[in-house]
Coordinates of C-alpha atoms in Angstrom, one line a residue:
X782 CA 0.0 0.0 0.0
X783 CA 2.8 2.4 0.9
X784 CA 4.3 1.8 -2.6
X785 CA 1.2 3.0 -4.4
X786 CA 2.0 6.8 -4.2
X787 CA 5.5 6.0 -5.5
X788 CA 4.2 4.0 -8.4
X789 CA 1.8 6.8 -9.3
X790 CA 4.4 9.6 -9.3
X791 CA 5.6 9.1 -13.0
X792 CA 2.0 9.1 -14.2
X793 CA 1.1 12.2 -12.2
X794 CA 4.2 14.0 -13.5
X795 CA 3.3 13.2 -17.1
X796 CA -0.3 14.3 -16.5
X797 CA 0.8 17.6 -15.1
X798 CA 3.0 18.4 -18.1
X799 CA 0.7 19.4 -20.9
X800 CA 2.6 19.4 -24.2
X801 CA 2.5 22.8 -26.0
X802 CA 0.9 23.2 -29.4
X803 CA 3.2 26.2 -29.9
X804 CA 6.7 26.9 -28.5
X805 CA 8.9 30.0 -28.8
X806 CA 12.6 30.2 -28.1
X807 CA 14.4 33.5 -27.8
X808 CA 18.2 33.1 -28.1
X809 CA 21.0 35.3 -26.8
X810 CA 21.2 36.8 -30.3
X811 CA 17.6 37.9 -30.0
X812 CA 18.4 39.3 -26.6
X813 CA 21.2 41.4 -28.0
X814 CA 18.7 43.1 -30.3
X815 CA 16.3 43.6 -27.4
X816 CA 19.2 45.1 -25.4
X817 CA 19.8 47.9 -27.9
X818 CA 16.1 48.9 -28.0
X819 CA 15.9 48.5 -24.2
X820 CA 18.9 50.7 -23.6
X821 CA 17.2 53.5 -25.5
X822 CA 14.2 53.0 -23.3
X823 CA 16.3 53.0 -20.1
X824 CA 18.0 56.3 -21.2
X825 CA 14.6 57.9 -21.7
X826 CA 13.4 56.8 -18.2
X827 CA 16.6 58.0 -16.5
X828 CA 16.4 61.3 -18.3
X829 CA 13.0 61.8 -16.6
X830 CA 14.2 61.1 -13.1
X831 CA 12.6 63.5 -10.5
X832 CA 15.0 64.4 -7.6
X833 CA 13.6 66.0 -4.5
X834 CA 14.8 69.5 -3.4
X835 CA 17.8 69.6 -1.2
X836 CA 18.2 72.2 1.5
X837 CA 20.2 72.5 4.7
X838 CA 22.4 74.7 6.9
X839 CA 26.0 74.6 8.0
X840 CA 26.8 77.4 10.4
X841 CA 25.9 80.7 8.7
X842 CA 25.7 78.9 5.3
X843 CA 22.1 78.2 4.1
X844 CA 21.5 76.4 0.8
X845 CA 18.6 75.2 -1.2
X846 CA 19.0 73.0 -4.4
X847 CA 15.9 72.6 -6.6
X848 CA 14.7 72.0 -10.2
X849 CA 17.2 69.2 -10.7
X850 CA 17.3 68.1 -14.4
X851 CA 19.2 65.4 -16.2
X852 CA 21.0 67.0 -19.1
X853 CA 22.9 64.1 -20.6
X854 CA 23.5 60.4 -20.1
X855 CA 26.5 58.3 -21.1
X856 CA 25.9 54.5 -20.8
X857 CA 29.0 53.0 -22.5
X858 CA 29.0 49.6 -20.9
X859 CA 25.7 47.6 -20.6
X860 CA 24.8 43.9 -20.7
X861 CA 21.6 42.0 -20.9
X862 CA 21.8 38.3 -20.4
X863 CA 19.8 35.2 -19.4
X864 CA 20.2 34.1 -15.9
X865 CA 18.7 30.8 -14.8
X866 CA 16.3 30.9 -11.9
X867 CA 16.1 34.7 -12.1
X868 CA 15.5 34.9 -15.8
X869 CA 16.9 38.2 -17.0
X870 CA 19.8 40.3 -15.7
X871 CA 20.5 43.9 -17.0
X872 CA 23.7 45.7 -15.9
X873 CA 25.0 49.2 -16.6
X874 CA 28.6 49.9 -15.6
X875 CA 30.7 53.1 -15.4
X876 CA 27.9 55.3 -16.7
X877 CA 27.8 59.1 -16.2
X878 CA 24.9 61.5 -15.7
X879 CA 25.2 65.2 -16.3
X880 CA 22.8 67.4 -14.2
X881 CA 21.8 71.0 -13.9
X882 CA 20.0 72.4 -10.9
X883 CA 19.0 75.8 -9.4
X884 CA 20.9 77.1 -6.4
X885 CA 19.8 79.5 -3.7
X886 CA 22.6 80.3 -1.2
X887 CA 22.8 82.6 1.8
X888 CA 26.0 83.3 3.6
X889 CA 25.8 86.0 6.3
X890 CA 24.5 89.0 4.3
X891 CA 25.4 87.6 0.9
X892 CA 22.5 86.1 -1.1
X893 CA 23.1 84.3 -4.4
X894 CA 20.9 82.4 -6.9
X895 CA 21.8 80.7 -10.2
X896 CA 22.4 77.3 -11.7
X897 CA 25.0 74.6 -11.1
X898 CA 26.2 72.0 -13.5
X899 CA 27.1 68.7 -11.9
X900 CA 28.1 65.2 -13.0
X901 CA 27.7 61.8 -11.5
X902 CA 30.4 59.4 -12.6
X903 CA 31.0 55.7 -12.0
X904 CA 27.3 55.0 -12.0
X905 CA 26.6 51.2 -11.6
X906 CA 23.1 49.7 -12.0
X907 CA 22.3 46.0 -11.5
X908 CA 18.8 44.8 -12.2
X909 CA 17.3 41.3 -12.3
X910 CA 13.8 40.7 -13.8
X911 CA 11.8 37.7 -12.9
X912 CA 9.4 36.5 -15.6
X913 CA 6.3 34.4 -15.0
X914 CA 2.9 33.6 -16.4
X915 CA 0.0 35.4 -14.8
X916 CA -3.5 34.1 -13.9
X917 CA -4.7 34.4 -17.5
X918 CA -1.5 32.8 -19.0
X919 CA 0.2 36.0 -20.1
X920 CA 3.9 36.5 -19.8
X921 CA 4.6 39.2 -17.2
X922 CA 7.5 40.7 -15.3
X923 CA 6.5 39.4 -11.8
X924 CA 9.3 40.9 -9.8
X925 CA 12.4 43.1 -10.0
X926 CA 15.5 43.6 -7.9
X927 CA 17.7 46.6 -8.3
X928 CA 20.9 48.1 -6.9
X929 CA 22.4 51.4 -7.9
X930 CA 25.5 53.2 -6.8
X931 CA 27.4 56.4 -7.7
X932 CA 31.1 56.4 -7.2
X933 CA 31.8 60.1 -7.7
X934 CA 30.0 63.3 -8.1
X935 CA 31.4 66.7 -9.0
X936 CA 29.7 70.2 -9.1
X937 CA 31.1 73.2 -10.9
X938 CA 30.7 76.6 -9.2
X939 CA 31.4 80.1 -10.5
X940 CA 30.9 83.6 -9.3
X941 CA 32.2 85.8 -6.5
X942 CA 31.4 83.2 -3.8
X943 CA 33.2 80.4 -5.8
X944 CA 35.8 79.7 -3.0
X945 CA 33.0 79.5 -0.4
X946 CA 31.0 77.2 -2.6
X947 CA 34.0 74.9 -3.2
X948 CA 34.7 74.8 0.6
X949 CA 31.1 73.8 1.4
X950 CA 30.4 71.8 -1.7
X951 CA 30.9 68.5 0.1
X952 CA 27.5 68.9 1.9
X953 CA 25.7 69.7 -1.4
X954 CA 27.4 67.0 -3.5
X955 CA 27.1 64.3 -0.9
X956 CA 23.4 65.0 -0.5
X957 CA 22.8 65.2 -4.3
X958 CA 24.6 61.9 -4.8
X959 CA 22.4 60.2 -2.2
X960 CA 19.2 61.6 -3.6
X961 CA 20.1 60.7 -7.2
X962 CA 21.1 57.1 -6.4
X963 CA 17.8 56.7 -4.4
X964 CA 15.8 57.7 -7.5
X965 CA 17.4 55.4 -10.1
X966 CA 15.9 52.1 -9.0
X967 CA 12.3 53.4 -8.4
X968 CA 12.4 54.8 -11.9
X969 CA 13.5 51.5 -13.4
X970 CA 11.0 49.5 -11.3
X971 CA 8.2 51.6 -12.6
X972 CA 9.5 51.2 -16.2
X973 CA 9.6 47.4 -15.8
X974 CA 6.6 46.5 -13.6
X975 CA 4.3 49.1 -15.2
X976 CA 5.5 50.2 -18.6
X977 CA 7.1 47.1 -19.9
X978 CA 4.2 45.0 -18.6
X979 CA 1.8 47.2 -20.6
X980 CA 3.9 46.3 -23.7
X981 CA 3.5 42.6 -22.8
X982 CA -0.3 43.2 -22.7
X983 CA -0.2 43.6 -26.5
X984 CA 0.7 39.9 -26.9
X985 CA -2.5 38.0 -27.9
X986 CA -3.5 35.4 -25.4
X987 CA -7.0 34.4 -26.3
X988 CA -7.8 36.0 -29.6
X989 CA -10.6 35.6 -32.1
X990 CA -9.4 34.7 -35.6
X991 CA -12.7 35.2 -37.4
X992 CA -16.5 34.9 -36.7
X993 CA -16.1 31.1 -36.3
X994 CA -13.0 30.3 -34.4
X995 CA -10.4 31.7 -32.0
X996 CA -6.9 30.8 -30.8
X997 CA -5.7 30.2 -27.2
X998 CA -2.0 31.3 -26.8
X999 CA -2.0 31.1 -23.0
X1000 CA 1.3 30.1 -21.4
X1001 CA 1.2 26.6 -19.9
X1002 CA 4.0 27.2 -17.4
X1003 CA 6.6 29.8 -16.4
X1004 CA 9.5 30.4 -18.8
X1005 CA 12.4 27.9 -18.9
X1006 CA 15.7 29.8 -18.9
X1007 CA 19.2 28.6 -19.7
X1008 CA 22.3 30.7 -20.0
X1009 CA 21.7 30.9 -23.8
X1010 CA 17.9 30.7 -24.3
X1011 CA 14.5 31.4 -23.0
X1012 CA 11.7 28.9 -23.9
X1013 CA 8.0 29.7 -23.7
X1014 CA 5.4 26.9 -23.9
X1015 CA 2.0 28.1 -25.3
X1016 CA -1.2 26.1 -25.4
X1017 CA -1.6 26.8 -29.1
X1018 CA -5.2 25.5 -29.4
X1019 CA -7.9 26.8 -31.7
X1020 CA -11.5 26.7 -30.5
X1021 CA -15.0 27.0 -31.9
X1022 CA -16.4 30.3 -30.6
X1023 CA -19.8 28.9 -29.7
X1024 CA -18.0 26.3 -27.5
X1025 CA -15.1 28.2 -26.1
X1026 CA -14.7 26.0 -23.0
X1027 CA -14.4 22.8 -24.9
X1028 CA -10.9 21.3 -24.9
X1029 CA -9.3 19.2 -27.5
X1030 CA -6.8 16.7 -26.0
X1031 CA -3.3 17.1 -27.2
X1032 CA -1.7 13.7 -28.1
X1033 CA 0.8 15.1 -30.6
X1034 CA 4.6 15.0 -30.3
X1035 CA 5.9 17.9 -28.2
X1036 CA 8.1 20.3 -30.3
X1037 CA 11.8 20.2 -29.4
X1038 CA 13.9 23.2 -30.4
X1039 CA 17.6 22.5 -30.4
X1040 CA 18.8 25.4 -32.6
X1041 CA 20.3 28.6 -31.3
X1042 CA 21.7 30.3 -34.4
X1043 CA 18.8 32.6 -35.1
X1044 CA 17.3 35.3 -32.9
X1045 CA 14.0 33.4 -32.4
X1046 CA 12.4 30.1 -33.1
X1047 CA 8.7 29.3 -33.2
X1048 CA 7.6 25.6 -33.3
X1049 CA 4.2 24.3 -34.1
X1050 CA 3.0 20.7 -33.5
X1051 CA 0.5 18.7 -35.5
X1052 CA -2.0 19.5 -32.7
X1053 CA -1.8 23.2 -33.5
X1054 CA -3.1 22.6 -37.1
X1055 CA -5.4 19.7 -36.1
X1056 CA -7.2 22.0 -33.5
X1057 CA -7.8 24.6 -36.2
X1058 CA -9.4 22.1 -38.6
X1059 CA -11.4 20.5 -35.7
X1060 CA -12.8 24.0 -34.7
X1061 CA -13.8 24.8 -38.3
X1062 CA -15.4 21.4 -38.6
X1063 CA -17.4 22.0 -35.4
X1064 CA -18.6 25.3 -36.9
X1065 CA -19.9 23.4 -39.9
X1066 CA -18.2 25.6 -42.4
X1067 CA -15.9 23.1 -44.2
X1068 CA -18.0 23.1 -47.4
X1069 CA -17.9 24.6 -50.8
X1070 CA -20.8 25.0 -53.2
X1071 CA -20.6 25.5 -57.0
X1072 CA -23.9 26.1 -58.9
X1073 CA -24.9 27.0 -62.4
X1074 CA -22.2 28.9 -64.3
X1075 CA -19.7 28.3 -61.5
X1076 CA -19.5 24.6 -62.5
X1077 CA -16.9 24.2 -65.2
X1078 CA -18.7 23.7 -68.6
X1079 CA -16.7 20.6 -69.6
X1080 CA -17.4 19.0 -66.3
X1081 CA -21.1 19.8 -66.5
X1082 CA -21.3 18.2 -69.9
X1083 CA -19.6 15.1 -68.6
X1084 CA -21.8 14.8 -65.5
X1085 CA -25.0 15.2 -67.5
X1086 CA -23.8 12.4 -69.8
X1087 CA -22.9 10.3 -66.8
X1088 CA -26.3 10.7 -65.2
X1089 CA -28.2 10.7 -68.5
X1090 CA -30.3 7.7 -67.5
X1091 CA -31.4 9.3 -64.2
X1092 CA -32.0 12.7 -65.8
X1093 CA -33.9 11.2 -68.7
X1094 CA -36.4 9.6 -66.2
X1095 CA -37.2 13.0 -64.6
X1096 CA -39.9 15.5 -65.4
X1097 CA -38.9 17.2 -68.7
X1098 CA -39.4 20.6 -67.0
X1099 CA -36.4 20.0 -64.8
X1100 CA -34.0 18.3 -67.2
X1101 CA -32.3 21.5 -68.1
X1102 CA -32.1 22.8 -64.5
X1103 CA -28.7 24.0 -63.3
X1104 CA -26.3 21.6 -61.7
X1105 CA -25.1 22.1 -58.1
X1106 CA -22.0 20.5 -56.6
X1107 CA -21.5 20.6 -52.8
X1108 CA -18.2 19.4 -51.4
X1109 CA -18.8 18.7 -47.7
X1110 CA -16.0 17.6 -45.3
X1111 CA -17.2 14.5 -43.4
X1112 CA -14.7 14.4 -40.5
X1113 CA -12.1 16.8 -39.0
X1114 CA -9.0 16.8 -41.4
X1115 CA -5.8 15.6 -39.9
X1116 CA -2.3 17.1 -40.3
X1117 CA 0.9 15.0 -40.6
X1118 CA 4.3 16.7 -40.4
X1119 CA 7.4 14.8 -41.6
X1120 CA 10.9 16.0 -42.4
X1121 CA 9.9 15.6 -46.1
X1122 CA 6.9 17.9 -45.8
X1123 CA 3.5 18.7 -44.3
X1124 CA 0.3 17.0 -45.5
X1125 CA -3.3 17.1 -44.6
X1126 CA -5.7 14.2 -45.1
X1127 CA -9.3 15.1 -45.9
X1128 CA -12.5 12.9 -46.2
X1129 CA -15.5 14.4 -47.9
X1130 CA -18.7 13.8 -49.7
X1131 CA -19.4 15.3 -53.1
X1132 CA -23.2 15.8 -53.6
X1133 CA -24.4 16.3 -57.2
X1134 CA -27.9 17.7 -57.7
X1135 CA -30.2 19.4 -60.1
X1136 CA -31.7 22.7 -58.8
X1137 CA -34.8 23.6 -60.8
X1138 CA -36.2 27.0 -60.1
X1139 CA -38.9 27.2 -57.3
X1140 CA -38.6 23.4 -56.7
X1141 CA -36.7 21.2 -54.3
X1142 CA -33.2 20.1 -55.4
X1143 CA -33.0 16.6 -57.0
X1144 CA -30.0 14.7 -55.9
X1145 CA -28.3 12.7 -58.7
X1146 CA -25.4 11.2 -56.7
X1147 CA -23.4 11.4 -53.5
X1148 CA -19.8 10.1 -53.6
X1149 CA -17.3 9.6 -50.8
X1150 CA -13.9 11.1 -51.5
X1151 CA -10.5 11.2 -49.9
X1152 CA -7.6 13.5 -50.7
X1153 CA -4.1 14.4 -49.5
X1154 CA -3.2 18.0 -49.5
X1155 CA 0.4 19.3 -49.3
X1156 CA 0.8 22.3 -47.1
X1157 CA 3.4 25.0 -47.4
X1158 CA 3.7 26.8 -44.1
X1159 CA 5.3 30.3 -44.1
X1160 CA 5.4 33.5 -42.1
X1161 CA 4.4 36.9 -43.5
X1162 CA 5.0 39.6 -40.9
X1163 CA 3.6 38.1 -37.7
X1164 CA 1.0 36.0 -39.6
X1165 CA 1.4 32.3 -40.0
X1166 CA 0.0 31.3 -43.3
X1167 CA -0.6 28.0 -45.1
X1168 CA -0.7 27.5 -48.9
X1169 CA -2.5 24.2 -49.8
X1170 CA -2.1 22.1 -53.0
X1171 CA -3.8 18.9 -54.0
X1172 CA -1.3 16.0 -53.9
X1173 CA -3.5 12.9 -54.2
X1174 CA -7.2 12.3 -54.7
X1175 CA -9.6 9.3 -55.0
X1176 CA -13.4 8.9 -55.2
X1177 CA -14.0 5.8 -53.2
X1178 CA -17.6 4.9 -53.9
X1179 CA -20.9 6.3 -55.0
X1180 CA -24.4 5.5 -54.0
X1181 CA -25.7 5.6 -57.6
X1182 CA -22.7 4.9 -59.9
X1183 CA -21.1 1.6 -60.8
X1184 CA -17.3 1.5 -60.4
X1185 CA -16.5 1.9 -64.2
X1186 CA -18.4 5.2 -64.4
X1187 CA -17.0 6.3 -61.1
X1188 CA -13.5 5.6 -62.4
X1189 CA -14.1 7.7 -65.5
X1190 CA -14.9 10.7 -63.3
X1191 CA -11.6 10.5 -61.3
X1192 CA -9.5 12.7 -63.6
X1193 CA -12.2 15.4 -64.3
X1194 CA -13.0 15.7 -60.5
X1195 CA -9.3 15.9 -59.7
X1196 CA -9.0 18.8 -62.2
X1197 CA -12.0 20.4 -60.5
X1198 CA -10.3 20.2 -57.1
X1199 CA -7.0 21.5 -58.5
X1200 CA -8.2 24.4 -60.6
X1201 CA -11.4 25.5 -58.9
X1202 CA -11.7 24.3 -55.3
X1203 CA -8.0 24.8 -54.1
X1204 CA -7.9 28.5 -55.2
X1205 CA -11.1 29.1 -53.3
X1206 CA -9.7 27.5 -50.1
X1207 CA -6.4 29.3 -50.4
X1208 CA -8.2 32.6 -50.9
X1209 CA -10.3 32.1 -47.7
X1210 CA -7.3 31.1 -45.6
X1211 CA -4.8 33.6 -46.8
X1212 CA -5.3 35.9 -43.7
X1213 CA -3.4 33.4 -41.5
X1214 CA -3.2 33.7 -37.7
X1215 CA -1.0 36.0 -35.7
X1216 CA 2.0 34.7 -33.8
X1217 CA 2.2 35.8 -30.1
X1218 CA 4.7 38.7 -30.3
X1219 CA 4.5 42.2 -28.8
X1220 CA 3.3 45.0 -31.0
X1221 CA 6.2 46.7 -32.8
X1222 CA 8.2 43.5 -33.1
X1223 CA 8.3 41.6 -36.4
X1224 CA 10.1 38.6 -38.0
X1225 CA 12.6 38.8 -40.8
X1226 CA 14.6 36.3 -42.8
X1227 CA 12.3 33.4 -41.9
X1228 CA 13.3 29.7 -42.6
X1229 CA 10.8 26.9 -42.1
X1230 CA 12.2 23.4 -41.2
X1231 CA 10.1 20.2 -40.9
X1232 CA 10.7 17.6 -38.2
X1233 CA 8.9 14.4 -37.2
X1234 CA 5.6 15.7 -35.7
X1235 CA 6.3 19.4 -35.7
X1236 CA 7.9 22.2 -37.7
X1237 CA 10.0 25.2 -36.7
X1238 CA 10.3 28.7 -38.0
X1239 CA 13.7 30.3 -37.4
X1240 CA 13.9 34.0 -37.9
X1241 CA 15.5 37.2 -36.9
X1242 CA 13.7 40.1 -35.1
X1243 CA 13.1 43.6 -36.2
X1244 CA 11.6 46.5 -34.2
X1245 CA 9.2 48.3 -36.5
X1246 CA 8.2 50.6 -33.6
X1247 CA 10.2 51.7 -30.5
X1248 CA 9.2 50.5 -27.1
X1249 CA 8.3 54.0 -26.0
X1250 CA 6.1 54.5 -29.1
X1251 CA 4.0 51.4 -28.3
X1252 CA 3.8 52.1 -24.6
X1253 CA 2.6 55.7 -25.1
X1254 CA 0.0 54.4 -27.6
X1255 CA -1.6 52.2 -25.1
X1256 CA -1.2 54.7 -22.2
X1257 CA -3.0 57.5 -24.2
X1258 CA -5.9 55.4 -25.6
X1259 CA -8.2 52.9 -23.9
X1260 CA -7.3 49.3 -24.3
X1261 CA -9.1 47.7 -27.3
X1262 CA -10.1 44.1 -26.8
X1263 CA -8.3 41.7 -29.2
X1264 CA -11.6 40.0 -29.9
X1265 CA -13.7 41.3 -32.8
X1266 CA -17.1 42.6 -31.9
X1267 CA -18.8 40.1 -34.3
X1268 CA -20.6 37.4 -32.4
X1269 CA -19.8 33.7 -32.8
X1270 CA -22.0 31.9 -35.3
X1271 CA -23.8 28.7 -34.7
X1272 CA -22.7 25.6 -36.5
X1273 CA -23.7 25.9 -40.1
X1274 CA -24.3 23.5 -43.0
X1275 CA -24.2 26.4 -45.5
X1276 CA -21.4 25.5 -48.0
X1277 CA -20.8 29.2 -48.8
X1278 CA -19.2 29.7 -45.4
X1279 CA -15.9 27.8 -45.7

């Protein structure tokens, strides 16, 4: 009995580790790019430091320092790197800060006002950011530690009381160095925990793709950090909007990213694509209808000849009625990813009918079909897109046609799929789905690599907008929900809605 908990431990561990449908790896090369943009952001924050007024008295010497303003920053040595357990460490060494402030000095009967230029040298700042997933599965900066020190500070005095100022400057400089060092960390803490977290709020977590389906990009667990990489495991599951709480179990191979040469890698398992097709199947929109002039003329002639016997027996008033072809997927399509390529298997019914005006449709045949589609996956901007092409096709059986006649339709129906159906599908899916990256950050130089059960997209990063620009945009305008206002539609059998 006592051994039972021990025997269950491996099963419980496996059950608690849900495999991701989407995985993102940021490498140290990607972090270098982030460092350059982040350094600009830190400079802007430090330039806006607010230092309290300084006033005091030494004997007959009264002083008041106010209106402290940062005039210039020099940050020659900075480093941003991954740090296991703590996640991100950002260091600035041997920086200098030039200041200007207003002086008011009283010595016996002499009163003097003016400005003073000062510089803080040997500024060292050490910050550590802890990253975690929040309650909704969004990546957040959950905590920050900071240490700041100033090695030296100098103040330049001029005027008739210059010798007096220099004699008493120790009190002023010491006080200013203390006040300035005390303001550096609070400024950076606000920048990280408030401003940078508002930037992370722009990453889609649970987003609607269209009026039928949405995508769940919630993090499954806290980031995994090594000295060279940061890995993020996302759920990566599409869902039918009318049944948002319904989960599709993930039995696919977990993506494994081994590469570190590019700035970022995004991996997608078969589950990612299967869940999309399952959600569309639930919505009942995996169907295409061709009627009348939309049916290719040569195919229409062939079909009328094939079903001549059936048509001949009908009422003469409906013999010349337009043809309708409805291609309806009969089960959720399945995705298979191999090193040689990505394919999608589809089972469907092709229903052939006559549609006389003001009368019910007359079904001529219903045939079961299977096809294998090749899928070319690529990124455009931050949108993941798929270009489909027909690789194999077969009409298995028909409820009204003998095999010889069914066989004679194989080539014409394959041509229909290639030249008419596939362009319609690719047109309707060309929008793609957004990858979970913050606003203002885009992919460049993408390379797609197939593996057994998953594929990876290696890319470099590019900032199309500065951090400050994106943050100010969302501070000045109300947050707009990622979901479109259109309401989810009920499951449909309308073949126009693919």
